Amino acid sequence: MTANTIAINQMMDKFDGRHSVWLFGYGSLIYKADFPYLQRRPASIAGWTRRFWQGSHDHRGTPEAPGRVVTLIEEADAICHGMAYLITPEVFAHLDHREKNGYLRLAMPITFEDRDEVEGLVYIATPDNTAFLGAASEQDIAAHIARSVGPSGPNSDYLNHLATALRELGRHDQHVFEIERHLAALQSK
């Protein structure tokens, strides 16, 4: 599958006819909501875990030297915490462009902190997209992030903003925090 997913996402009709839809954010969408929304609530999704396995050719890296950003990987019994936004369908065009580098819109049950559940959407970069980088050790991911820069700035900013946002939510993510620890060690040398 191509990394440019705009056209594929525009064909998703799951939420056609709705005045609003819940969007789940687990990466930069937690801390950078550059779109209008009606409500914002901490939330989670079950059966998925956050991993720095997606390449970023358009924001935190370049086509020649992609950065690393998060996607979701299926994992039984995992819970991924993040932020949900109630948006109108007009926001899809902006989000489809923002998430165009391999991310597909998928329908997913979203659970709020009060245990209410809704069907919403989430953008996930699946392993079959050409920008997918795959698994690596947290130390290797940190080294990759340390040397990556793109139009949206240093890849390290993305990691550090995400780690800070997760702490502000009161959520621990071992993968993110281990990469952050390795990056800090690299930057202190």
PDB file of C-alpha atoms in Angstrom:
ATOM      1  CA  MET A   1       0.000   0.000   0.000  1.00  0.00           C
ATOM      2  CA  THR A   2       1.234   3.473  -0.825  1.00  0.00           C
ATOM      3  CA  ALA A   3       2.222   5.781   2.004  1.00  0.00           C
ATOM      4  CA  ASN A   4      -0.112   8.500   0.673  1.00  0.00           C
ATOM      5  CA  THR A   5      -3.483   7.443   2.089  1.00  0.00           C
ATOM      6  CA  ILE A   6      -5.610  10.552   1.412  1.00  0.00           C
ATOM      7  CA  ALA A   7      -7.635   8.977  -1.423  1.00  0.00           C
ATOM      8  CA  ILE A   8      -8.150   5.721   0.485  1.00  0.00           C
ATOM      9  CA  ASN A   9      -9.402   7.578   3.562  1.00  0.00           C
ATOM     10  CA  GLN A  10     -11.777   9.708   1.518  1.00  0.00           C
ATOM     11  CA  MET A  11     -13.562   6.499   0.456  1.00  0.00           C
ATOM     12  CA  MET A  12     -14.388   5.544   4.058  1.00  0.00           C
ATOM     13  CA  ASP A  13     -18.122   6.017   4.462  1.00  0.00           C
ATOM     14  CA  LYS A  14     -18.596   4.465   7.899  1.00  0.00           C
ATOM     15  CA  PHE A  15     -19.485   7.806   9.483  1.00  0.00           C
ATOM     16  CA  ASP A  16     -21.359   9.388   6.569  1.00  0.00           C
ATOM     17  CA  GLY A  17     -24.516  11.180   7.637  1.00  0.00           C
ATOM     18  CA  ARG A  18     -23.325  11.828  11.186  1.00  0.00           C
ATOM     19  CA  HIS A  19     -23.103  15.354  12.523  1.00  0.00           C
ATOM     20  CA  SER A  20     -20.196  14.447  14.784  1.00  0.00           C
ATOM     21  CA  VAL A  21     -17.733  11.609  15.366  1.00  0.00           C
ATOM     22  CA  TRP A  22     -15.293  10.804  18.148  1.00  0.00           C
ATOM     23  CA  LEU A  23     -11.641  10.736  17.040  1.00  0.00           C
ATOM     24  CA  PHE A  24      -9.042   8.928  19.177  1.00  0.00           C
ATOM     25  CA  GLY A  25      -5.529  10.389  19.277  1.00  0.00           C
ATOM     26  CA  TYR A  26      -2.570   8.463  20.669  1.00  0.00           C
ATOM     27  CA  GLY A  27       0.453  10.370  19.290  1.00  0.00           C
ATOM     28  CA  SER A  28       0.770  14.009  18.319  1.00  0.00           C
ATOM     29  CA  LEU A  29      -3.023  14.300  18.330  1.00  0.00           C
ATOM     30  CA  ILE A  30      -2.837  14.155  22.139  1.00  0.00           C
ATOM     31  CA  TYR A  31      -0.857  17.373  22.406  1.00  0.00           C
ATOM     32  CA  LYS A  32      -1.400  19.110  19.041  1.00  0.00           C
ATOM     33  CA  ALA A  33      -5.071  19.555  18.206  1.00  0.00           C
ATOM     34  CA  ASP A  34      -4.715  21.901  15.221  1.00  0.00           C
ATOM     35  CA  PHE A  35      -8.358  21.437  14.254  1.00  0.00           C
ATOM     36  CA  PRO A  36     -11.703  22.555  15.671  1.00  0.00           C
ATOM     37  CA  TYR A  37     -13.447  20.161  18.051  1.00  0.00           C
ATOM     38  CA  LEU A  38     -16.644  20.159  20.081  1.00  0.00           C
ATOM     39  CA  GLN A  39     -15.343  18.226  23.110  1.00  0.00           C
ATOM     40  CA  ARG A  40     -12.073  16.727  24.319  1.00  0.00           C
ATOM     41  CA  ARG A  41     -11.908  13.799  26.776  1.00  0.00           C
ATOM     42  CA  PRO A  42      -9.204  11.389  27.959  1.00  0.00           C
ATOM     43  CA  ALA A  43      -9.945   7.945  26.549  1.00  0.00           C
ATOM     44  CA  SER A  44      -8.458   4.579  25.654  1.00  0.00           C
ATOM     45  CA  ILE A  45      -8.787   1.759  23.176  1.00  0.00           C
ATOM     46  CA  ALA A  46      -8.379  -1.920  23.994  1.00  0.00           C
ATOM     47  CA  GLY A  47      -6.335  -4.513  22.154  1.00  0.00           C
ATOM     48  CA  TRP A  48      -3.789  -2.060  20.737  1.00  0.00           C
ATOM     49  CA  THR A  49      -0.402  -0.762  21.887  1.00  0.00           C
ATOM     50  CA  ARG A  50       1.502   2.392  20.843  1.00  0.00           C
ATOM     51  CA  ARG A  51       4.811   1.789  19.021  1.00  0.00           C
ATOM     52  CA  PHE A  52       7.379   4.034  17.281  1.00  0.00           C
ATOM     53  CA  TRP A  53       7.319   1.791  14.210  1.00  0.00           C
ATOM     54  CA  GLN A  54       6.022   4.179  11.518  1.00  0.00           C
ATOM     55  CA  GLY A  55       8.302   6.235   9.302  1.00  0.00           C
ATOM     56  CA  SER A  56       7.650   9.961   8.945  1.00  0.00           C
ATOM     57  CA  HIS A  57       8.654  11.286   5.535  1.00  0.00           C
ATOM     58  CA  ASP A  58       6.544  14.434   5.759  1.00  0.00           C
ATOM     59  CA  HIS A  59       6.654  15.772   9.331  1.00  0.00           C
ATOM     60  CA  ARG A  60       9.539  14.462  11.465  1.00  0.00           C
ATOM     61  CA  GLY A  61      11.842  13.323   8.675  1.00  0.00           C
ATOM     62  CA  THR A  62      12.266  13.439   4.920  1.00  0.00           C
ATOM     63  CA  PRO A  63      11.785  10.882   2.136  1.00  0.00           C
ATOM     64  CA  GLU A  64      15.556  10.315   2.145  1.00  0.00           C
ATOM     65  CA  ALA A  65      15.818  10.135   5.954  1.00  0.00           C
ATOM     66  CA  PRO A  66      12.447   9.393   7.572  1.00  0.00           C
ATOM     67  CA  GLY A  67      11.885   9.998  11.245  1.00  0.00           C
ATOM     68  CA  ARG A  68       9.976   7.642  13.545  1.00  0.00           C
ATOM     69  CA  VAL A  69       6.475   8.309  14.853  1.00  0.00           C
ATOM     70  CA  VAL A  70       3.897   6.180  16.604  1.00  0.00           C
ATOM     71  CA  THR A  71       1.282   3.863  15.238  1.00  0.00           C
ATOM     72  CA  LEU A  72      -0.840   1.227  16.910  1.00  0.00           C
ATOM     73  CA  ILE A  73      -0.035  -2.483  16.843  1.00  0.00           C
ATOM     74  CA  GLU A  74      -2.572  -5.113  17.818  1.00  0.00           C
ATOM     75  CA  GLU A  75      -1.751  -6.745  21.147  1.00  0.00           C
ATOM     76  CA  ALA A  76      -4.124  -8.850  23.209  1.00  0.00           C
ATOM     77  CA  ASP A  77      -4.954  -7.375  26.624  1.00  0.00           C
ATOM     78  CA  ALA A  78      -3.192  -4.070  25.823  1.00  0.00           C
ATOM     79  CA  ILE A  79      -4.828  -0.732  26.611  1.00  0.00           C
ATOM     80  CA  CYS A  80      -3.657   2.389  24.781  1.00  0.00           C
ATOM     81  CA  HIS A  81      -4.457   5.665  26.535  1.00  0.00           C
ATOM     82  CA  GLY A  82      -4.835   8.933  24.705  1.00  0.00           C
ATOM     83  CA  MET A  83      -7.239  11.770  23.977  1.00  0.00           C
ATOM     84  CA  ALA A  84     -10.588  11.678  22.180  1.00  0.00           C
ATOM     85  CA  TYR A  85     -12.044  14.634  20.300  1.00  0.00           C
ATOM     86  CA  LEU A  86     -15.618  15.060  19.164  1.00  0.00           C
ATOM     87  CA  ILE A  87     -15.282  16.467  15.642  1.00  0.00           C
ATOM     88  CA  THR A  88     -17.529  17.275  12.718  1.00  0.00           C
ATOM     89  CA  PRO A  89     -17.013  15.506   9.375  1.00  0.00           C
ATOM     90  CA  GLU A  90     -15.632  18.747   7.896  1.00  0.00           C
ATOM     91  CA  VAL A  91     -12.443  18.098   9.910  1.00  0.00           C
ATOM     92  CA  PHE A  92     -11.716  14.873   7.985  1.00  0.00           C
ATOM     93  CA  ALA A  93     -10.096  16.729   5.064  1.00  0.00           C
ATOM     94  CA  HIS A  94      -7.561  18.357   7.403  1.00  0.00           C
ATOM     95  CA  LEU A  95      -6.908  15.129   9.297  1.00  0.00           C
ATOM     96  CA  ASP A  96      -6.595  13.042   6.141  1.00  0.00           C
ATOM     97  CA  HIS A  97      -3.883  15.443   4.931  1.00  0.00           C
ATOM     98  CA  ARG A  98      -2.146  15.551   8.320  1.00  0.00           C
ATOM     99  CA  GLU A  99      -2.160  11.743   8.624  1.00  0.00           C
ATOM    100  CA  LYS A 100      -1.510  11.022   4.926  1.00  0.00           C
ATOM    101  CA  ASN A 101       1.816   9.247   5.381  1.00  0.00           C
ATOM    102  CA  GLY A 102       0.508   5.694   5.731  1.00  0.00           C
ATOM    103  CA  TYR A 103      -2.352   6.183   8.199  1.00  0.00           C
ATOM    104  CA  LEU A 104      -5.795   4.733   7.504  1.00  0.00           C
ATOM    105  CA  ARG A 105      -9.057   5.776   9.151  1.00  0.00           C
ATOM    106  CA  LEU A 106     -10.433   2.793  11.062  1.00  0.00           C
ATOM    107  CA  ALA A 107     -13.622   2.447  13.101  1.00  0.00           C
ATOM    108  CA  MET A 108     -12.854   1.492  16.681  1.00  0.00           C
ATOM    109  CA  PRO A 109     -14.574   1.284  20.086  1.00  0.00           C
ATOM    110  CA  ILE A 110     -13.329   4.141  22.274  1.00  0.00           C
ATOM    111  CA  THR A 111     -13.681   3.986  26.055  1.00  0.00           C
ATOM    112  CA  PHE A 112     -13.790   7.112  28.209  1.00  0.00           C
ATOM    113  CA  GLU A 113     -12.514   7.333  31.784  1.00  0.00           C
ATOM    114  CA  ASP A 114     -16.086   7.018  33.124  1.00  0.00           C
ATOM    115  CA  ARG A 115     -16.314   3.683  31.204  1.00  0.00           C
ATOM    116  CA  ASP A 116     -18.778   5.022  28.612  1.00  0.00           C
ATOM    117  CA  GLU A 117     -17.979   3.542  25.209  1.00  0.00           C
ATOM    118  CA  VAL A 118     -18.628   4.867  21.700  1.00  0.00           C
ATOM    119  CA  GLU A 119     -17.668   3.816  18.210  1.00  0.00           C
ATOM    120  CA  GLY A 120     -15.245   6.334  16.824  1.00  0.00           C
ATOM    121  CA  LEU A 121     -12.352   6.538  14.464  1.00  0.00           C
ATOM    122  CA  VAL A 122      -8.625   6.295  14.762  1.00  0.00           C
ATOM    123  CA  TYR A 123      -5.813   6.705  12.240  1.00  0.00           C
ATOM    124  CA  ILE A 124      -3.507   3.669  12.233  1.00  0.00           C
ATOM    125  CA  ALA A 125      -0.471   3.061  10.029  1.00  0.00           C
ATOM    126  CA  THR A 126      -0.623  -0.641   9.231  1.00  0.00           C
ATOM    127  CA  PRO A 127       2.463  -2.747   8.461  1.00  0.00           C
ATOM    128  CA  ASP A 128       1.561  -2.984   4.769  1.00  0.00           C
ATOM    129  CA  ASN A 129       2.155   0.730   4.044  1.00  0.00           C
ATOM    130  CA  THR A 130       5.451   1.634   2.386  1.00  0.00           C
ATOM    131  CA  ALA A 131       6.463   4.041   5.179  1.00  0.00           C
ATOM    132  CA  PHE A 132       6.254   1.355   7.898  1.00  0.00           C
ATOM    133  CA  LEU A 133       9.666   0.824   9.533  1.00  0.00           C
ATOM    134  CA  GLY A 134       8.758  -1.936  11.979  1.00  0.00           C
ATOM    135  CA  ALA A 135      10.160  -3.105  15.261  1.00  0.00           C
ATOM    136  CA  ALA A 136      13.508  -2.094  16.690  1.00  0.00           C
ATOM    137  CA  SER A 137      14.948  -1.864  20.179  1.00  0.00           C
ATOM    138  CA  GLU A 138      14.093   1.236  22.199  1.00  0.00           C
ATOM    139  CA  GLN A 139      17.785   2.164  22.113  1.00  0.00           C
ATOM    140  CA  ASP A 140      17.938   1.917  18.300  1.00  0.00           C
ATOM    141  CA  ILE A 141      14.689   3.891  17.971  1.00  0.00           C
ATOM    142  CA  ALA A 142      16.133   6.622  20.219  1.00  0.00           C
ATOM    143  CA  ALA A 143      19.272   6.832  18.056  1.00  0.00           C
ATOM    144  CA  HIS A 144      17.101   7.079  14.929  1.00  0.00           C
ATOM    145  CA  ILE A 145      14.976   9.814  16.508  1.00  0.00           C
ATOM    146  CA  ALA A 146      18.082  11.720  17.651  1.00  0.00           C
ATOM    147  CA  ARG A 147      19.293  12.160  14.061  1.00  0.00           C
ATOM    148  CA  SER A 148      15.916  12.824  12.374  1.00  0.00           C
ATOM    149  CA  VAL A 149      14.538  16.230  11.424  1.00  0.00           C
ATOM    150  CA  GLY A 150      11.697  17.163   9.091  1.00  0.00           C
ATOM    151  CA  PRO A 151       9.450  20.071   8.091  1.00  0.00           C
ATOM    152  CA  SER A 152       7.658  19.920  11.467  1.00  0.00           C
ATOM    153  CA  GLY A 153      10.946  20.036  13.380  1.00  0.00           C
ATOM    154  CA  PRO A 154      13.216  17.605  15.201  1.00  0.00           C
ATOM    155  CA  ASN A 155      11.894  14.097  15.705  1.00  0.00           C
ATOM    156  CA  SER A 156      13.035  14.401  19.331  1.00  0.00           C
ATOM    157  CA  ASP A 157      10.429  17.143  19.899  1.00  0.00           C
ATOM    158  CA  TYR A 158       7.670  14.721  18.855  1.00  0.00           C
ATOM    159  CA  LEU A 159       8.917  12.089  21.335  1.00  0.00           C
ATOM    160  CA  ASN A 160       9.376  14.572  24.178  1.00  0.00           C
ATOM    161  CA  HIS A 161       5.986  16.252  23.655  1.00  0.00           C
ATOM    162  CA  LEU A 162       4.295  12.843  23.598  1.00  0.00           C
ATOM    163  CA  ALA A 163       6.035  11.706  26.790  1.00  0.00           C
ATOM    164  CA  THR A 164       5.074  14.959  28.537  1.00  0.00           C
ATOM    165  CA  ALA A 165       1.455  14.682  27.360  1.00  0.00           C
ATOM    166  CA  LEU A 166       1.207  11.106  28.655  1.00  0.00           C
ATOM    167  CA  ARG A 167       2.553  12.179  32.052  1.00  0.00           C
ATOM    168  CA  GLU A 168       0.019  15.030  32.135  1.00  0.00           C
ATOM    169  CA  LEU A 169      -2.704  12.426  31.528  1.00  0.00           C
ATOM    170  CA  GLY A 170      -1.283  10.363  34.383  1.00  0.00           C
ATOM    171  CA  ARG A 171      -0.504   7.475  32.023  1.00  0.00           C
ATOM    172  CA  HIS A 172       2.611   5.334  31.861  1.00  0.00           C
ATOM    173  CA  ASP A 173       3.825   3.984  28.531  1.00  0.00           C
ATOM    174  CA  GLN A 174       6.921   1.824  28.972  1.00  0.00           C
ATOM    175  CA  HIS A 175       7.873   1.922  25.271  1.00  0.00           C
ATOM    176  CA  VAL A 176       7.670   5.732  25.007  1.00  0.00           C
ATOM    177  CA  PHE A 177       9.418   6.369  28.319  1.00  0.00           C
ATOM    178  CA  GLU A 178      12.256   3.923  27.562  1.00  0.00           C
ATOM    179  CA  ILE A 179      12.922   5.638  24.234  1.00  0.00           C
ATOM    180  CA  GLU A 180      12.815   9.007  25.999  1.00  0.00           C
ATOM    181  CA  ARG A 181      15.361   7.748  28.568  1.00  0.00           C
ATOM    182  CA  HIS A 182      17.719   6.484  25.843  1.00  0.00           C
ATOM    183  CA  LEU A 183      17.370   9.735  23.900  1.00  0.00           C
ATOM    184  CA  ALA A 184      18.215  11.808  26.992  1.00  0.00           C
ATOM    185  CA  ALA A 185      21.336   9.680  27.522  1.00  0.00           C
ATOM    186  CA  LEU A 186      22.397  10.212  23.890  1.00  0.00           C
ATOM    187  CA  GLN A 187      21.833  13.956  24.110  1.00  0.00           C
ATOM    188  CA  SER A 188      23.823  14.279  27.349  1.00  0.00           C
ATOM    189  CA  LYS A 189      27.000  12.864  25.723  1.00  0.00           C
TER     190      LYS A 189
END
